[in-house]
CSV table of C-alpha atoms in Angstrom, one decimal:
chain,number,residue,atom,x,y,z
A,750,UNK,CA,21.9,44.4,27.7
A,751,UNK,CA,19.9,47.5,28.0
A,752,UNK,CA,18.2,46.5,30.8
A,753,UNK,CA,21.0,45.0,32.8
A,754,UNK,CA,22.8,48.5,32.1
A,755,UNK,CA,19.0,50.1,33.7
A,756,UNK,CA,19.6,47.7,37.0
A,757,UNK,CA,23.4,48.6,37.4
A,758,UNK,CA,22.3,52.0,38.4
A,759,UNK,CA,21.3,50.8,41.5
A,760,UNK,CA,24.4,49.8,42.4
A,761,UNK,CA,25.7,53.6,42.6
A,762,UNK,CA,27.1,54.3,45.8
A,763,UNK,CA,24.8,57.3,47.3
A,764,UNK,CA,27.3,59.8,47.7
A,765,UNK,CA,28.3,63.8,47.4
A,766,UNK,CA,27.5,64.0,43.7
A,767,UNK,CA,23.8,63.6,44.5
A,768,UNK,CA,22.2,66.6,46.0
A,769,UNK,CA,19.4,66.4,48.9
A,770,UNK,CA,19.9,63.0,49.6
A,771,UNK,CA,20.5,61.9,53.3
A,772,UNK,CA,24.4,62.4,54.6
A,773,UNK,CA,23.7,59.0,56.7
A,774,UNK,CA,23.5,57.4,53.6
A,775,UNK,CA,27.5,58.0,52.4
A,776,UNK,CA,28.4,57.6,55.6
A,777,UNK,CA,27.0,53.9,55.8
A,778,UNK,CA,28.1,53.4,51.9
A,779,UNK,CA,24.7,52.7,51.1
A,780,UNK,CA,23.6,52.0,47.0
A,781,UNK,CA,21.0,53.8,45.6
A,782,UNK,CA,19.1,50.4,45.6
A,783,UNK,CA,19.9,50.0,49.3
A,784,UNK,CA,18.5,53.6,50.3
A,785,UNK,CA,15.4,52.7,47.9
A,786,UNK,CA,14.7,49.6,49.9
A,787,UNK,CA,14.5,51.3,53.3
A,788,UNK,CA,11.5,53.4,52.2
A,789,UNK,CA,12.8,56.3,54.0
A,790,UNK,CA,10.3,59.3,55.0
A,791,UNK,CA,10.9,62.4,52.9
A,792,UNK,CA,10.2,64.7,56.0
A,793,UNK,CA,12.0,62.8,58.8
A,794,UNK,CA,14.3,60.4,56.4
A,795,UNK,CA,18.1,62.6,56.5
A,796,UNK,CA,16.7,64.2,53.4
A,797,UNK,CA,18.4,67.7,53.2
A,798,UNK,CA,17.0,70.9,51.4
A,799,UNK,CA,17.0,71.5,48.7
A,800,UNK,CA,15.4,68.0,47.7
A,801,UNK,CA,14.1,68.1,44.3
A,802,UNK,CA,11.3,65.3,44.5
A,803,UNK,CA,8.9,63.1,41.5
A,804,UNK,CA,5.5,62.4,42.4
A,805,UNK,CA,5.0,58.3,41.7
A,806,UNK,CA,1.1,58.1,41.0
A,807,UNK,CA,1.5,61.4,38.4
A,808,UNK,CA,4.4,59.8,36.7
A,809,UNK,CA,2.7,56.9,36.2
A,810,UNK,CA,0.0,58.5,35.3
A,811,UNK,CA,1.5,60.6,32.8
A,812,UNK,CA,3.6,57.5,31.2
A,813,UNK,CA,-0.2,55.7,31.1
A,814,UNK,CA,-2.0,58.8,29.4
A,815,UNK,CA,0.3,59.4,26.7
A,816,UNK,CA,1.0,55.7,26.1
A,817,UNK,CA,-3.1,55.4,26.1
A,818,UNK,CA,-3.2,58.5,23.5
A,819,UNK,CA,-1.0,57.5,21.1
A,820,UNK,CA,-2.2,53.7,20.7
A,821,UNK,CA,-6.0,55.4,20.8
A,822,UNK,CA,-5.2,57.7,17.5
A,823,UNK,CA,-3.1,54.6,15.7
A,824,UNK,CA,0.3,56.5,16.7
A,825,UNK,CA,3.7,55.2,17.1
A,826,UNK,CA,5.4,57.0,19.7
A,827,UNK,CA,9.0,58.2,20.3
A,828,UNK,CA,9.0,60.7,23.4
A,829,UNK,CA,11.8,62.9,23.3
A,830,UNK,CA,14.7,61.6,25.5
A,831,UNK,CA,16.7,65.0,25.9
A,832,UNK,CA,13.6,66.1,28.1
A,833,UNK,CA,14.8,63.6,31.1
A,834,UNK,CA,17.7,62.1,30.0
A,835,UNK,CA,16.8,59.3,32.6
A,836,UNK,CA,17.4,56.0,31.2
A,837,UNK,CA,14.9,54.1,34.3
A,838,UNK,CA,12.3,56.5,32.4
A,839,UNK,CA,12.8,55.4,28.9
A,840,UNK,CA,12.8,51.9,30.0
A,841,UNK,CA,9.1,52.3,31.5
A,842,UNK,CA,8.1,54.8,28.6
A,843,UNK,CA,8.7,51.8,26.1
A,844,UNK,CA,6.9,49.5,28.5
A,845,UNK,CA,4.1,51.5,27.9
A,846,UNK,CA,4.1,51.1,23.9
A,847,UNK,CA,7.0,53.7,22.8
A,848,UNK,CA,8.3,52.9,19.3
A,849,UNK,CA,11.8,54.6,20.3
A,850,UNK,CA,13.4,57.5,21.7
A,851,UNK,CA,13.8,60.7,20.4
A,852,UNK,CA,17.4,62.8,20.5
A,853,UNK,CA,18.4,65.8,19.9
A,854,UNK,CA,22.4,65.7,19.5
A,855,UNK,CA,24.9,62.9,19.3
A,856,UNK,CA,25.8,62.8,23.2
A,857,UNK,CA,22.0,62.2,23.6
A,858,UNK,CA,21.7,59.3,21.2
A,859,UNK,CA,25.0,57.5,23.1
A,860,UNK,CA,23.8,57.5,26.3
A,861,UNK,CA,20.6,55.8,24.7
A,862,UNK,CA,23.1,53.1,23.2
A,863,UNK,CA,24.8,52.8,26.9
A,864,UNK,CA,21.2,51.6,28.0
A,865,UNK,CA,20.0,49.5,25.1
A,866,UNK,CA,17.6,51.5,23.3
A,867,UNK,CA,17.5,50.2,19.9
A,868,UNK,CA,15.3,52.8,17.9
A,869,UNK,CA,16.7,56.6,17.9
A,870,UNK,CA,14.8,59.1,16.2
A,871,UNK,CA,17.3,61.9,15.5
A,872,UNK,CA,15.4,65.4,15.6
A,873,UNK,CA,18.2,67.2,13.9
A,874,UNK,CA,20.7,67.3,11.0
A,875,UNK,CA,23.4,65.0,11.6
A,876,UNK,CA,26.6,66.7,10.1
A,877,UNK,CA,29.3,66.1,12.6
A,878,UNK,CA,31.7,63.4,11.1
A,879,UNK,CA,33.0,61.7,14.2
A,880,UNK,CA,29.2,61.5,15.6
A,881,UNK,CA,28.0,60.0,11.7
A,882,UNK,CA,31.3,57.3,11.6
A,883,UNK,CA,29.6,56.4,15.4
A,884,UNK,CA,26.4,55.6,14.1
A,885,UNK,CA,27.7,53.5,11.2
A,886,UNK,CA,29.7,51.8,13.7
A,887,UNK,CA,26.4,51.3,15.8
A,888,UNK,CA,24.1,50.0,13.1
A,889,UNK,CA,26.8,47.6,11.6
A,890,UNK,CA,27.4,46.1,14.7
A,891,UNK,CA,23.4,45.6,16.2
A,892,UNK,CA,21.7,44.4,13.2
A,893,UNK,CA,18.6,45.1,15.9
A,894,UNK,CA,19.3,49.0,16.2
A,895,UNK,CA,17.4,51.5,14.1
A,896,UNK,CA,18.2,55.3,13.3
A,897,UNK,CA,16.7,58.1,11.6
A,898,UNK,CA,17.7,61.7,11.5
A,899,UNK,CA,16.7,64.4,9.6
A,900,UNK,CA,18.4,66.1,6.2
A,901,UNK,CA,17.5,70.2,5.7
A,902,UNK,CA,20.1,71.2,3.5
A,903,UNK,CA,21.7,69.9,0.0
A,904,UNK,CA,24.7,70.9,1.4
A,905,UNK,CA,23.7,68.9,4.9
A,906,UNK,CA,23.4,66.0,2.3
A,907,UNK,CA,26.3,66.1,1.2
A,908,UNK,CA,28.4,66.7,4.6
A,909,UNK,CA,26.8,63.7,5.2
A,910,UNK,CA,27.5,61.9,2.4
A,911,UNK,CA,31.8,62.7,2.5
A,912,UNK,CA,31.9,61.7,6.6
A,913,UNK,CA,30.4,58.0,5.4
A,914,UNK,CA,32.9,57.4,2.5
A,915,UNK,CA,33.9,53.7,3.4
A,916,UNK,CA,31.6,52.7,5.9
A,917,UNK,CA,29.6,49.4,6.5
A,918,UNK,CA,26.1,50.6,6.3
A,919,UNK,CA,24.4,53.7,5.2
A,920,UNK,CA,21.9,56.0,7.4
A,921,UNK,CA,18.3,56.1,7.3
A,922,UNK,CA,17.4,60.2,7.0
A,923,UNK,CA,13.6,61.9,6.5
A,924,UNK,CA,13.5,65.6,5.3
A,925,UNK,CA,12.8,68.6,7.6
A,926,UNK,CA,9.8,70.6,6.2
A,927,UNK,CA,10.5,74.6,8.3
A,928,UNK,CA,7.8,75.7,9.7
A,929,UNK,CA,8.0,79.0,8.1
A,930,UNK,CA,10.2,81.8,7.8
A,931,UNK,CA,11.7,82.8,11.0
A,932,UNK,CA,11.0,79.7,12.6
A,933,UNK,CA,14.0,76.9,13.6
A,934,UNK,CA,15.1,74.4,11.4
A,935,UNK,CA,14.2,72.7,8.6
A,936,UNK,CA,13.8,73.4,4.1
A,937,UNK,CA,11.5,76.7,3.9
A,938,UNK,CA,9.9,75.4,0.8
A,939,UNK,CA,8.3,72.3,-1.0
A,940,UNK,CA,11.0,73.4,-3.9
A,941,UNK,CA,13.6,73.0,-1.1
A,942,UNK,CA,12.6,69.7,0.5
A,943,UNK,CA,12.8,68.3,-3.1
A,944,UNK,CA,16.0,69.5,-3.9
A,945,UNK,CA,17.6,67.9,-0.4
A,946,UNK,CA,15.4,64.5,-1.7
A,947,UNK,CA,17.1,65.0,-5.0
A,948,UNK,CA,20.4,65.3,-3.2
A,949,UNK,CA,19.9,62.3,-0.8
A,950,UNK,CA,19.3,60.1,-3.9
A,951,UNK,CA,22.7,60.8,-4.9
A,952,UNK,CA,24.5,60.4,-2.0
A,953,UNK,CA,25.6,56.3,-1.3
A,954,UNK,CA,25.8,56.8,2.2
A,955,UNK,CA,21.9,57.7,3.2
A,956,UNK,CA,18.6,56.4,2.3
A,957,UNK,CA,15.5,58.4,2.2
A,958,UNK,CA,12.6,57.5,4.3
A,959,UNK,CA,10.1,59.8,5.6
A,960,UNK,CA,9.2,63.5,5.8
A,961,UNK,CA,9.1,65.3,9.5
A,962,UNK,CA,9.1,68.2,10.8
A,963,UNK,CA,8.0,70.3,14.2
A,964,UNK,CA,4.8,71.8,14.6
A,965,UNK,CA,5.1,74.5,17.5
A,966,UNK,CA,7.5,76.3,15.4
A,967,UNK,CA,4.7,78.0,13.2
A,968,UNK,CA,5.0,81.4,13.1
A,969,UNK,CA,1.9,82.3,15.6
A,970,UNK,CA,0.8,78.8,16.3
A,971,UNK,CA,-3.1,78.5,16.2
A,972,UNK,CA,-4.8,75.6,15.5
A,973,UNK,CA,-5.7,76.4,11.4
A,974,UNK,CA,-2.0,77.5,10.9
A,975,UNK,CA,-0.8,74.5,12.8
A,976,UNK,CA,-3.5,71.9,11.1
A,977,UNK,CA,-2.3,73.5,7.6
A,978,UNK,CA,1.3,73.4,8.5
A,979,UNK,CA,0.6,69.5,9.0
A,980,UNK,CA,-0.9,68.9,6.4
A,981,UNK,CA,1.7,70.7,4.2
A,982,UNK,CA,4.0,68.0,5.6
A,983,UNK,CA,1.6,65.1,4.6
A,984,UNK,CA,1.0,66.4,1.3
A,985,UNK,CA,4.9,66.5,1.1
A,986,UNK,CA,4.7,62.9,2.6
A,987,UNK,CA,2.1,61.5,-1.1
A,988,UNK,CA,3.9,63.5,-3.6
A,989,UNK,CA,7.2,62.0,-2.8
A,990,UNK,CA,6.0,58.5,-2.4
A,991,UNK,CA,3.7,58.4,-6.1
A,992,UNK,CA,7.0,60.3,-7.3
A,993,UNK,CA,9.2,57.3,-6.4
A,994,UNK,CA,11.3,59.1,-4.0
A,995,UNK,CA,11.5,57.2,-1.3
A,996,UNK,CA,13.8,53.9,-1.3
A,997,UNK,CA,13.2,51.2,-3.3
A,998,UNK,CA,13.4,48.5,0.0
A,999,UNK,CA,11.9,50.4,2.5
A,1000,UNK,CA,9.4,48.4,4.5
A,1001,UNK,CA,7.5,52.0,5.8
A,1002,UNK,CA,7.3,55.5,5.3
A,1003,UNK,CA,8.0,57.6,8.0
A,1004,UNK,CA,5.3,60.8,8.8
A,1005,UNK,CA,6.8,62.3,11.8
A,1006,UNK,CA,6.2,65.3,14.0
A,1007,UNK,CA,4.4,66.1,17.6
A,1008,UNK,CA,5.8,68.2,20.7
A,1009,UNK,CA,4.0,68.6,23.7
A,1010,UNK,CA,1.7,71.4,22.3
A,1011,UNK,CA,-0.2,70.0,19.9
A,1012,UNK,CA,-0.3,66.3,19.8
A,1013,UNK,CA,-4.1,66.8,18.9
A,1014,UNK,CA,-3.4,68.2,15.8
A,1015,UNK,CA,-0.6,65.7,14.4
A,1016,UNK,CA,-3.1,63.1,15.5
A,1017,UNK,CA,-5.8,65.0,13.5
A,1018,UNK,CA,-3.8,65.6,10.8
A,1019,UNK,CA,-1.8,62.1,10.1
A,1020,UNK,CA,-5.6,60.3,10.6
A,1021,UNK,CA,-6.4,61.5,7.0
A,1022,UNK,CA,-3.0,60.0,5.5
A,1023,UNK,CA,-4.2,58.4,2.4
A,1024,UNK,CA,-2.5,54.7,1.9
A,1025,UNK,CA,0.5,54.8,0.5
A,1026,UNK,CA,2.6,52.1,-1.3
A,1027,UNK,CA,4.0,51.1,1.8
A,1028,UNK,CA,3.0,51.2,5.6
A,1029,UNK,CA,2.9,54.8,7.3
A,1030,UNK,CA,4.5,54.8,10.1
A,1031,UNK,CA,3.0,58.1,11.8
A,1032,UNK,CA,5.6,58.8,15.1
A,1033,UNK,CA,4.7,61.1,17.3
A,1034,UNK,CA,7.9,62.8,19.7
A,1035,UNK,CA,6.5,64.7,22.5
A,1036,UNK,CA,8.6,64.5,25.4
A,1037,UNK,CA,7.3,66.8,28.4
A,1038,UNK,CA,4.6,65.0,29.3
A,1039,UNK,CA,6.6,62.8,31.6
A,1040,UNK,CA,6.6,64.8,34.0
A,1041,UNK,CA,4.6,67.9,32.9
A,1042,UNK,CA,5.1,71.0,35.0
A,1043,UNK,CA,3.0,73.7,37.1
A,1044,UNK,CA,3.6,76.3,34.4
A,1045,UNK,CA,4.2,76.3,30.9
A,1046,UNK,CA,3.0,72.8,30.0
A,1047,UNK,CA,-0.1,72.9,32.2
A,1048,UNK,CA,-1.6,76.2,29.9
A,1049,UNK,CA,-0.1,74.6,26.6
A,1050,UNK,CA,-0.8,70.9,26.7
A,1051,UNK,CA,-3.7,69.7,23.9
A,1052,UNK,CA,-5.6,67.7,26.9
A,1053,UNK,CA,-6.9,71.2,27.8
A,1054,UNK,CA,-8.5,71.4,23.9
A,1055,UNK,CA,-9.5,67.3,24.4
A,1056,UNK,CA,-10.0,66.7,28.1
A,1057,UNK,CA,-12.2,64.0,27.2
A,1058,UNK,CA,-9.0,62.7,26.0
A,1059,UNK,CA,-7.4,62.3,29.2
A,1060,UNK,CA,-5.0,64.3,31.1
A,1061,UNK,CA,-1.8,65.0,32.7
A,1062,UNK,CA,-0.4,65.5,36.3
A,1063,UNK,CA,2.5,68.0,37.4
A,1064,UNK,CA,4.9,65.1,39.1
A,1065,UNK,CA,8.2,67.6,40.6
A,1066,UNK,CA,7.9,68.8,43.5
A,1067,UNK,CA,11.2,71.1,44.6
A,1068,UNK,CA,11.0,71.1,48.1
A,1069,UNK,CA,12.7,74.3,50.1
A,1070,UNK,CA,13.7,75.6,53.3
A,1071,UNK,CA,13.2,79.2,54.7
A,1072,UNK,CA,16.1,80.2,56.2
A,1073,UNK,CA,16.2,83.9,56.6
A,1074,UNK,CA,12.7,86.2,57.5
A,1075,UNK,CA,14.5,89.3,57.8
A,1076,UNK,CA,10.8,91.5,57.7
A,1077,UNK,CA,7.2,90.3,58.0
A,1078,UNK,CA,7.0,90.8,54.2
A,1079,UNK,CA,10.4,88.9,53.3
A,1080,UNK,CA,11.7,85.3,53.1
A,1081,UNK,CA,14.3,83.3,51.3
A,1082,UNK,CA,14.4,80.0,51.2
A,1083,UNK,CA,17.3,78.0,50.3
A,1084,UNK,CA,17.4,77.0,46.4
A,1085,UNK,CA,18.2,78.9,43.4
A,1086,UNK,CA,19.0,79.6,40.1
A,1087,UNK,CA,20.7,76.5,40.6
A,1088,UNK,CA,18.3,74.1,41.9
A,1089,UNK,CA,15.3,76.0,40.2
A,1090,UNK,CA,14.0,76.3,36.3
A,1091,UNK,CA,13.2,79.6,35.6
A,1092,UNK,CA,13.4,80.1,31.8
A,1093,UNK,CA,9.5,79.6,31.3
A,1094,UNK,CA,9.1,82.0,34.0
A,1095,UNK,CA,9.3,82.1,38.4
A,1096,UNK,CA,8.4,78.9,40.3
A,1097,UNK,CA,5.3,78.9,42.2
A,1098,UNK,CA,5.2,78.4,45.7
A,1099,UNK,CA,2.9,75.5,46.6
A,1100,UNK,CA,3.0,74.1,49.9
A,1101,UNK,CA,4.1,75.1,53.6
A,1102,UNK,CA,5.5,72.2,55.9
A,1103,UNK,CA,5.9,73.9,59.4
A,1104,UNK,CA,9.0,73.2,61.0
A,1105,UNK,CA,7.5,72.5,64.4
A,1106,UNK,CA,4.5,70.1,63.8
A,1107,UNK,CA,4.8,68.6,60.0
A,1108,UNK,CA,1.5,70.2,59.1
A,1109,UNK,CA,1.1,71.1,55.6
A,1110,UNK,CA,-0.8,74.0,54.2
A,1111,UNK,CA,-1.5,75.7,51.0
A,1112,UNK,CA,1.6,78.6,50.3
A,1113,UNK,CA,-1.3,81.2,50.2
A,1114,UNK,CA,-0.2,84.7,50.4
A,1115,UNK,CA,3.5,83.8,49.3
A,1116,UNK,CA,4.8,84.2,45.9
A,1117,UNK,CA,8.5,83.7,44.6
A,1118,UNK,CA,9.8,87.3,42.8
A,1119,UNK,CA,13.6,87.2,42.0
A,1120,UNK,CA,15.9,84.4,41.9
A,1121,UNK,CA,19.6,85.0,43.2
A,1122,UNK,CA,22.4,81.5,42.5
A,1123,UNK,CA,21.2,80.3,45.7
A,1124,UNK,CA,18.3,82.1,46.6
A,1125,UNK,CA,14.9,82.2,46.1
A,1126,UNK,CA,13.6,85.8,47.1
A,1127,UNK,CA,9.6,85.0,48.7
A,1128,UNK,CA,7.0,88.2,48.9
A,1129,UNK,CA,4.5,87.3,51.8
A,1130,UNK,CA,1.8,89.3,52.8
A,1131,UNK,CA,1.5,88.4,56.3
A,1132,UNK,CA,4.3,87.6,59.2
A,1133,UNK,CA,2.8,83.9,59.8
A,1134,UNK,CA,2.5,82.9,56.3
A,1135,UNK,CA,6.1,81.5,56.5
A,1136,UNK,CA,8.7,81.1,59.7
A,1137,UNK,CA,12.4,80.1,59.5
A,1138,UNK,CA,12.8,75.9,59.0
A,1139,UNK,CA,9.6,75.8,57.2
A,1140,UNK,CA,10.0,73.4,54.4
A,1141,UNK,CA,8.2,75.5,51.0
A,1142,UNK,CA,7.7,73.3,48.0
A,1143,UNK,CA,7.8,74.9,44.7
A,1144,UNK,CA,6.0,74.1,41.3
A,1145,UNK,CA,8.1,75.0,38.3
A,1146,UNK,CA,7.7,75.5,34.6
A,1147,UNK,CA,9.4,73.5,31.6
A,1148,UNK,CA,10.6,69.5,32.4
A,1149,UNK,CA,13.2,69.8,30.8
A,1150,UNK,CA,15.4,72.6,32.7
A,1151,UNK,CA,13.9,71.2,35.8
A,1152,UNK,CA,15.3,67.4,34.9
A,1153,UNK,CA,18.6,68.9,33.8
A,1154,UNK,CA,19.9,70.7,36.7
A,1155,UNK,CA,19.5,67.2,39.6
A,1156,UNK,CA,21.4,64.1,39.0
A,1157,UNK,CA,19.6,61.7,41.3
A,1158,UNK,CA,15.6,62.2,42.4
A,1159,UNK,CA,13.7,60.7,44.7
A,1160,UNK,CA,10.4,59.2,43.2
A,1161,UNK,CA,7.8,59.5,46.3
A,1162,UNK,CA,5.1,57.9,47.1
A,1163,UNK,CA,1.5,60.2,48.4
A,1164,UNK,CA,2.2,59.5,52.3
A,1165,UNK,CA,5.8,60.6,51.9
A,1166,UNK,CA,7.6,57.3,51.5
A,1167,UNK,CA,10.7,57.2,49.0
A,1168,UNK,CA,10.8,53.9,47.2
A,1169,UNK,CA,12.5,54.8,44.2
A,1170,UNK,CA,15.5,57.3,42.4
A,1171,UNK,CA,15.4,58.4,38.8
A,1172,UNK,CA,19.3,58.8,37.8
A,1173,UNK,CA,19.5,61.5,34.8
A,1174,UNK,CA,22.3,62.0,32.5
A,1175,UNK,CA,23.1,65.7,31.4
């Protein structure tokens, strides 16, 4: 089912909802799997700016590296979802060896179900009772589907507990170890995560399976505070298995953490796991490396720590056109706060396409400064750095802003050929 549900987006007329794409296309009531198959040109294909664009060999990459990670360091892997939202992406993401997929919130974890994913990993507490009755719903009606959310709170607990008076099957939960005080989510103390344990044993409608928790929120994040915040979480992980606090007919124990930051340390850390009296399952849920970025992710991920490890490729690619150069020192090209992610900081101009003969060039001496809705403001530092028509591609920082704000992307190929479109849901 899942897959079929993948397919049908192909069969999405190409129309006004999807910026950048070629006009021609509506106009001939193409599908998106009937402008796929014509390997159009990104340049000279109808394409209009701005044209948000994936790279295919750094995807794949990417989806390879992580995928190669995880099954290196004896990880099972559920990538956050809410990063792309892109149901084609999740599919190849559990081709490569994913366990599951990671939500955030309830509307995240349906549009999984649309497409068939049968394992959610819930990274919050679940408290709403219309979204808890759904998941009953969901798991008494798929024997196949998993789901596992986290508890912080007694009072969480028993929220929880009251919404799934009188339904069919109860729901899995782990408890949230905080980071630390002042950081997001989660209990703030070992005395606190036993106490929500405690309470989950009393409630009829959830069963206790795992311990997890989120790494990057340490208070000053280094690598001893973040190895010692781990292992806090592991330690948490032993003393409530020999305590008998997990269920009685679980098959595995769930050990969860891992964002994009510091996958080397949850693999560190859940490597010295001692056995349990059932199987570990040790999931990691970093998310941002599908795509990575030009920015934020490309100073913070753990492959710059462990490049011997592997690495990861920057696959967007927002391509712009200049359309004012009111003063040799001035330019604004034609995408915005809109088009653009800019809560990890400005987008970095990349590449100049001239206008005139197609020839690319590094964007050296242009640099993006303000951002108006429409508008990217460009400082140049000489009058042929950039003319008017010149197509200006921009690097940008954190996947999942970038992801959020296009509906329909064009997955190109190095010589410029579109063959594919990644539909996201938002």
């Amino acid at each position: 089912m899942g897959s079929d549900a993948v397919r049908r987006l192909a069969d999405e007329p190409v129309d006004h909802r999807f910026k950048g794409l070629p006009p021609d296309a509506e106009q001939a009531n193409l599908t998106v799997s009937q402008l796929a198959a014509e390997k159009r040109d990104l340049y000279g294909g109808g394409f209009t700016t701005p044209v948000l664009t994936l790279d295919a060999e750094a995807l794949e990459h990417n989806l390879t590296a992580l995928g190669t990670y995880a099954a290196r360091h004896g990880l099972a892997f559920a990538p956050h979802g809410k990063t792309c939202m892109a149901p084609q992406l999740f599919r190849r993401q559990l081709d490569h060896g994913a366990w599951g997929i990671t939500a955030a919130v309830p509307h995240q974890a349906r549009v999984y179900r649309a497409f068939g994913i049968q394992r959610i990993f819930l990274a919050n507490e679940l408290v709403d009772p219309a979204a808890l009755r759904w998941v009953a719903a969901e798991l008494a009606a798929d024997p196949g589907f998993r789901f596992v959310c986290y508890v912080d709170s007694v009072r969480g607990v028993q929220l929880m507990d009251r919404a799934l008076q009188g339904q069919p099957q109860v729901v899995d939960v782990v408890v949230e170890l905080g980071a630390g005080e002042g950081a997001r989510t989660g209990a703030r103390t070992d005395e606190d995560c036993r106490a929500v344990a405690d309470a989950v044993a009393e409630a009829a409608g959830l069963r206790l399976v795992g311990i997890a928790g989120y790494e990057a929120e340490v208070p000053g994040a280094d690598p001893e505070s973040v190895h010692a915040y781990l292992r806090r979480l592991t330690a948490l992980a032993v003393e409530f298995d020999r305590a008998g606090r997990f269920a009685a007919d679980l098959e595995e124990i769930v050990v969860s953490a891992g964002g994009s930051a510091w996958f080397d340390a949850v693999a560190d850390v859940f490597a010295e796991l001692p056995e349990l009296s059932r199987p570990v399952l040790r999931l990691l849920r970093s998310g941002a490396y599908v795509s990575h970025d030009h920015g934020w992710y490309t100073r913070l991920t753990p492959f710059n720590r462990v490049p011997e490890e592997g690495g990861l490729r920057p696959a967007f690619r927002l391509w712009t056109q200049v359309v004012s150069r009111p003063s040799p020192t001035q330019a604004f090209v034609n995408a915005g706060k809109r088009d653009i992610a800019y809560d990890l900081g400005l987008p970095e101009a990349e590449l100049v396409r001239d206008a005139l003969t197609g020839e690319e060039r590094p964007a050296t001496g242009v640099r993006v400064v303000k951002l108006s809705d429409q508008h990217a403001w460009l400082e140049t530092d000489a009058a042929d750095d950039v003319n008017v028509g010149d197509w200006v591609a921009l690097g940008m920082s954190h996947p999942c802003t970038i992801f959020e704000k296009w509906p329909l992307i064009p997955v190109v190929e190095a010589d410029g050929t579109v063959t594919d479109y990644v539909r996201t849901f938002f």
